[in-house]
Tab-separated table of C-alpha atoms in Angstrom:
chain	number	residue	atom	x	y	z
A	30	ASP	CA	78.480	109.999	3.403
A	31	ALA	CA	81.972	111.164	4.279
A	32	GLY	CA	83.600	109.155	7.029
A	33	VAL	CA	86.154	110.301	9.568
A	34	ILE	CA	88.908	112.122	7.706
A	35	GLN	CA	92.470	112.152	8.983
A	36	SER	CA	95.499	113.961	7.660
A	37	PRO	CA	98.211	113.441	6.804
A	38	ARG	CA	98.043	109.721	5.936
A	39	HIS	CA	101.788	109.404	6.407
A	40	GLU	CA	104.308	111.534	8.264
A	41	VAL	CA	108.037	111.011	8.476
A	42	THR	CA	110.039	113.461	10.516
A	43	GLU	CA	113.159	113.722	12.607
A	44	MET	CA	113.103	113.420	16.352
A	45	GLY	CA	112.666	116.690	18.161
A	46	GLN	CA	110.307	118.091	15.547
A	47	GLU	CA	106.734	119.063	16.292
A	48	VAL	CA	104.093	116.811	14.761
A	49	THR	CA	100.441	117.747	14.284
A	50	LEU	CA	97.819	115.197	13.328
A	51	ARG	CA	94.386	116.318	12.200
A	52	CYS	CA	90.928	114.812	12.308
A	53	LYS	CA	87.536	115.763	10.952
A	54	PRO	CA	84.799	113.674	12.590
A	55	ILE	CA	81.596	112.593	10.899
A	56	SER	CA	79.147	115.488	10.774
A	57	GLY	CA	76.679	115.304	13.653
A	58	HIS	CA	78.831	113.089	15.845
A	59	ASN	CA	79.455	114.538	19.288
A	60	SER	CA	82.250	112.315	20.602
A	61	LEU	CA	85.762	112.073	19.217
A	62	PHE	CA	88.509	109.644	20.174
A	63	TRP	CA	92.254	109.521	19.493
A	64	TYR	CA	93.908	106.073	19.496
A	65	ARG	CA	97.455	104.867	18.973
A	66	GLN	CA	98.216	101.456	17.472
A	67	THR	CA	101.541	99.637	17.782
A	68	MET	CA	102.564	96.019	17.423
A	69	MET	CA	103.612	95.825	21.047
A	70	ARG	CA	100.677	97.552	22.740
A	71	GLY	CA	97.830	97.125	20.263
A	72	LEU	CA	95.120	99.772	20.048
A	73	GLU	CA	95.240	102.228	22.938
A	74	LEU	CA	92.902	105.107	23.675
A	75	LEU	CA	94.815	108.319	24.217
A	76	ILE	CA	92.044	110.860	24.839
A	77	TYR	CA	88.416	111.445	24.033
A	78	PHE	CA	86.161	114.476	23.750
A	79	ASN	CA	82.444	114.852	24.229
A	80	ASN	CA	80.820	117.974	22.793
A	81	ASN	CA	84.319	119.390	22.211
A	82	VAL	CA	85.296	118.994	25.880
A	83	PRO	CA	88.112	116.594	26.874
A	84	ILE	CA	86.569	113.921	29.096
A	85	ASP	CA	89.388	111.466	29.707
A	86	ASP	CA	93.036	112.040	28.831
A	87	SER	CA	94.434	109.326	31.073
A	88	GLY	CA	95.845	107.514	28.061
A	89	MET	CA	98.011	110.407	26.919
A	90	PRO	CA	101.587	109.161	27.341
A	91	GLU	CA	103.180	112.299	28.706
A	92	ASP	CA	103.298	116.065	28.525
A	93	ARG	CA	104.755	115.966	25.037
A	94	PHE	CA	101.301	114.950	23.799
A	95	SER	CA	98.417	117.399	23.628
A	96	ALA	CA	95.025	117.363	21.924
A	97	LYS	CA	92.494	120.051	21.151
A	98	MET	CA	89.015	120.213	19.721
A	99	PRO	CA	88.260	123.858	18.947
A	100	ASN	CA	84.932	123.037	17.294
A	101	ALA	CA	82.648	120.128	16.481
A	102	SER	CA	84.272	119.472	13.122
A	103	PHE	CA	87.979	119.512	13.886
A	104	SER	CA	90.515	118.090	16.298
A	105	THR	CA	94.302	117.974	16.480
A	106	LEU	CA	96.780	115.749	18.257
A	107	LYS	CA	100.172	117.336	18.730
A	108	ILE	CA	103.483	115.813	19.770
A	109	GLN	CA	106.242	118.206	20.768
A	110	PRO	CA	109.057	117.275	20.799
A	111	SER	CA	108.650	113.987	18.958
A	112	GLU	CA	110.715	110.899	19.793
A	113	PRO	CA	111.345	107.643	17.876
A	114	ARG	CA	109.160	105.709	20.351
A	115	ASP	CA	106.189	107.796	19.206
A	116	SER	CA	106.272	105.984	15.864
A	117	ALA	CA	102.883	104.310	15.441
A	118	VAL	CA	99.607	104.547	13.565
A	119	TYR	CA	97.316	107.139	15.107
A	120	PHE	CA	93.579	106.759	14.603
A	121	CYS	CA	90.747	109.161	15.148
A	122	ALA	CA	87.192	107.867	15.682
A	123	SER	CA	83.844	109.532	16.233
A	124	THR	CA	80.380	108.534	17.370
A	125	LEU	CA	77.019	109.878	18.440
A	126	THR	CA	76.902	109.025	22.117
A	127	ALA	CA	73.208	109.664	22.602
A	128	ASN	CA	72.501	106.391	20.799
A	129	ARG	CA	74.260	103.321	22.167
A	130	ASN	CA	73.595	101.516	18.918
A	131	GLN	CA	75.960	103.902	17.143
A	132	PRO	CA	79.424	102.404	16.986
A	133	GLN	CA	82.686	104.297	16.853
A	134	HIS	CA	83.632	105.040	13.250
A	135	PHE	CA	87.363	105.107	12.583
A	136	GLY	CA	89.403	107.099	10.107
A	137	ASP	CA	92.116	105.441	8.039
A	138	GLY	CA	94.838	106.628	10.403
A	139	THR	CA	98.087	108.552	10.204
A	140	ARG	CA	101.208	106.418	10.008
A	141	LEU	CA	103.866	108.335	11.918
A	142	SER	CA	107.567	107.556	11.691
A	143	ILE	CA	110.011	109.466	13.857
A	144	LEU	CA	113.623	109.017	12.748
B	11	GLY	CA	92.184	97.808	34.338
B	12	GLN	CA	90.126	95.626	32.062
B	13	GLN	CA	91.888	93.276	29.687
B	14	LEU	CA	90.541	91.527	26.639
B	15	ASN	CA	92.481	88.516	25.452
B	16	GLN	CA	91.839	87.112	22.027
B	17	SER	CA	92.727	83.704	20.693
B	18	PRO	CA	94.192	82.566	18.545
B	19	GLN	CA	96.668	85.390	17.929
B	20	SER	CA	96.910	84.365	14.288
B	21	MET	CA	95.316	81.887	11.943
B	22	PHE	CA	96.389	80.470	8.608
B	23	ILE	CA	93.541	78.788	6.798
B	24	GLN	CA	92.573	77.754	3.300
B	25	GLU	CA	89.869	79.509	1.356
B	26	GLY	CA	86.498	77.936	2.029
B	27	GLU	CA	87.282	76.854	5.579
B	28	ASP	CA	85.297	78.041	8.563
B	29	VAL	CA	86.968	80.254	11.168
B	30	SER	CA	86.385	80.509	14.901
B	31	MET	CA	87.937	82.975	17.289
B	32	ASN	CA	87.141	84.130	20.784
B	33	CYS	CA	87.636	86.912	23.250
B	34	THR	CA	87.763	86.637	27.022
B	35	SER	CA	87.643	89.312	29.669
B	36	SER	CA	88.804	89.558	33.242
B	37	SER	CA	85.550	91.333	34.089
B	38	ILE	CA	81.937	91.473	32.980
B	39	PHE	CA	80.973	93.369	29.847
B	40	ASN	CA	77.506	94.620	28.981
B	41	THR	CA	78.285	95.088	25.313
B	42	TRP	CA	80.558	93.195	22.957
B	43	LEU	CA	81.729	94.610	19.644
B	44	TRP	CA	83.642	92.897	16.862
B	45	TYR	CA	85.730	95.028	14.502
B	46	LYS	CA	87.785	94.110	11.449
B	47	GLN	CA	90.853	96.036	10.312
B	48	ASP	CA	92.057	95.755	6.728
B	49	PRO	CA	95.691	96.603	5.968
B	50	GLY	CA	96.246	100.353	5.878
B	51	GLU	CA	92.768	101.167	7.135
B	52	GLY	CA	90.992	101.802	10.398
B	53	PRO	CA	88.851	99.202	12.200
B	54	VAL	CA	85.303	98.773	10.926
B	55	LEU	CA	82.463	97.457	13.074
B	56	LEU	CA	81.179	94.037	12.031
B	57	ILE	CA	78.761	93.011	14.749
B	58	ALA	CA	77.467	94.465	18.035
B	59	LEU	CA	76.057	92.343	20.873
B	60	TYR	CA	74.031	93.796	23.743
B	61	LYS	CA	72.566	90.874	25.719
B	62	ALA	CA	74.086	87.827	27.383
B	63	GLY	CA	73.447	84.767	25.245
B	64	GLU	CA	72.661	86.851	22.160
B	65	LEU	CA	73.566	85.284	18.825
B	66	THR	CA	73.803	87.691	15.904
B	67	SER	CA	74.660	87.136	12.259
B	68	ASN	CA	75.913	89.453	9.534
B	69	GLY	CA	76.180	87.497	6.306
B	70	ARG	CA	78.788	84.785	6.776
B	71	LEU	CA	79.703	86.152	10.196
B	72	THR	CA	78.092	85.001	13.424
B	73	ALA	CA	78.933	86.293	16.874
B	74	GLN	CA	77.735	85.281	20.314
B	75	PHE	CA	77.652	87.091	23.640
B	76	GLY	CA	78.740	84.554	26.251
B	77	ILE	CA	76.344	83.667	29.073
B	78	THR	CA	78.939	84.574	31.701
B	79	ARG	CA	79.286	88.027	30.047
B	80	LYS	CA	83.034	87.526	30.180
B	81	ASP	CA	83.492	86.143	26.694
B	82	SER	CA	82.384	86.380	23.108
B	83	PHE	CA	82.891	84.326	19.971
B	84	LEU	CA	83.117	85.176	16.285
B	85	ASN	CA	82.694	82.621	13.535
B	86	ILE	CA	83.213	83.108	9.816
B	87	SER	CA	81.810	80.486	7.488
B	88	ALA	CA	83.229	79.583	4.084
B	89	SER	CA	86.112	82.059	4.226
B	90	ILE	CA	87.027	84.089	1.161
B	91	PRO	CA	90.187	86.092	0.356
B	92	SER	CA	88.677	89.408	1.450
B	93	ASP	CA	88.259	88.053	4.992
B	94	VAL	CA	91.991	88.597	5.487
B	95	GLY	CA	92.727	91.136	8.189
B	96	ILE	CA	92.879	91.618	11.933
B	97	TYR	CA	89.761	91.001	14.003
B	98	PHE	CA	89.324	92.860	17.276
B	99	CYS	CA	86.812	92.434	20.032
B	100	ALA	CA	85.967	95.502	22.090
B	101	GLY	CA	83.739	96.562	24.915
B	102	PRO	CA	82.929	99.600	27.023
B	103	SER	CA	85.286	100.235	29.907
B	104	ASN	CA	84.263	100.527	33.530
B	105	PHE	CA	84.311	104.268	33.210
B	106	GLY	CA	81.438	104.792	30.846
B	107	ASN	CA	80.018	103.435	27.652
B	108	GLU	CA	81.981	105.839	25.467
B	109	LYS	CA	85.413	104.497	26.286
B	110	LEU	CA	86.220	101.181	24.607
B	111	THR	CA	88.781	98.579	25.560
B	112	PHE	CA	90.106	96.670	22.553
B	113	GLY	CA	91.336	93.097	22.493
B	114	THR	CA	94.753	91.979	21.362
B	115	GLY	CA	93.482	90.991	17.925
B	116	THR	CA	93.389	87.844	15.791
B	117	ARG	CA	95.248	88.072	12.492
B	118	LEU	CA	93.612	85.986	9.757
B	119	THR	CA	95.592	84.879	6.714
B	120	ILE	CA	94.036	82.873	3.918
B	121	ILE	CA	96.213	80.519	1.946
B	122	PRO	CA	95.238	80.295	-1.723
């Protein structure tokens, strides 16, 4: 079975540029999560969706960050304009919330470097 | 908000040794999860615990849900090179079972 698929795996861009990260959750999962991982702050939840609706975006750092989930099989996390402090690994995870025994399944992440 | 502190932060052990690590919380958890992250990959669930006092094994891994519900332990027996990675505990936040709080992580290095 295909897991959570993220793209790109690596992104290097100059500050001020727009960055778009993409995620395809596991088919049939109804919740999707975006995390950011850094050495200093560890793994932080940015936002999560349930049935394509944003439920909690309290972890989104600021207005430069936005996330969308137009359908059950696709989500994007956008940073505009990007800054060097946004450099991190961004993970997407999905789960089926109706069953508490279903864990969150993570993608392999996008390593973002803002120069 | 909730905090999960893991100890030790890092471990350097020889192949074949047993490993113990723990996770403590400032508040009660109803579920404890242990994830492992290999370099360049996302975290993968190892063990899930749902009841206080529960002891669960997955191969060489054994995890326990502390009686106080504020801590959990993970043990690895007879470590092998592929055990290298970062181990995270996690649990649902106060705001619903969907939102997880992750611990600070324990980085395991195995010395040949």
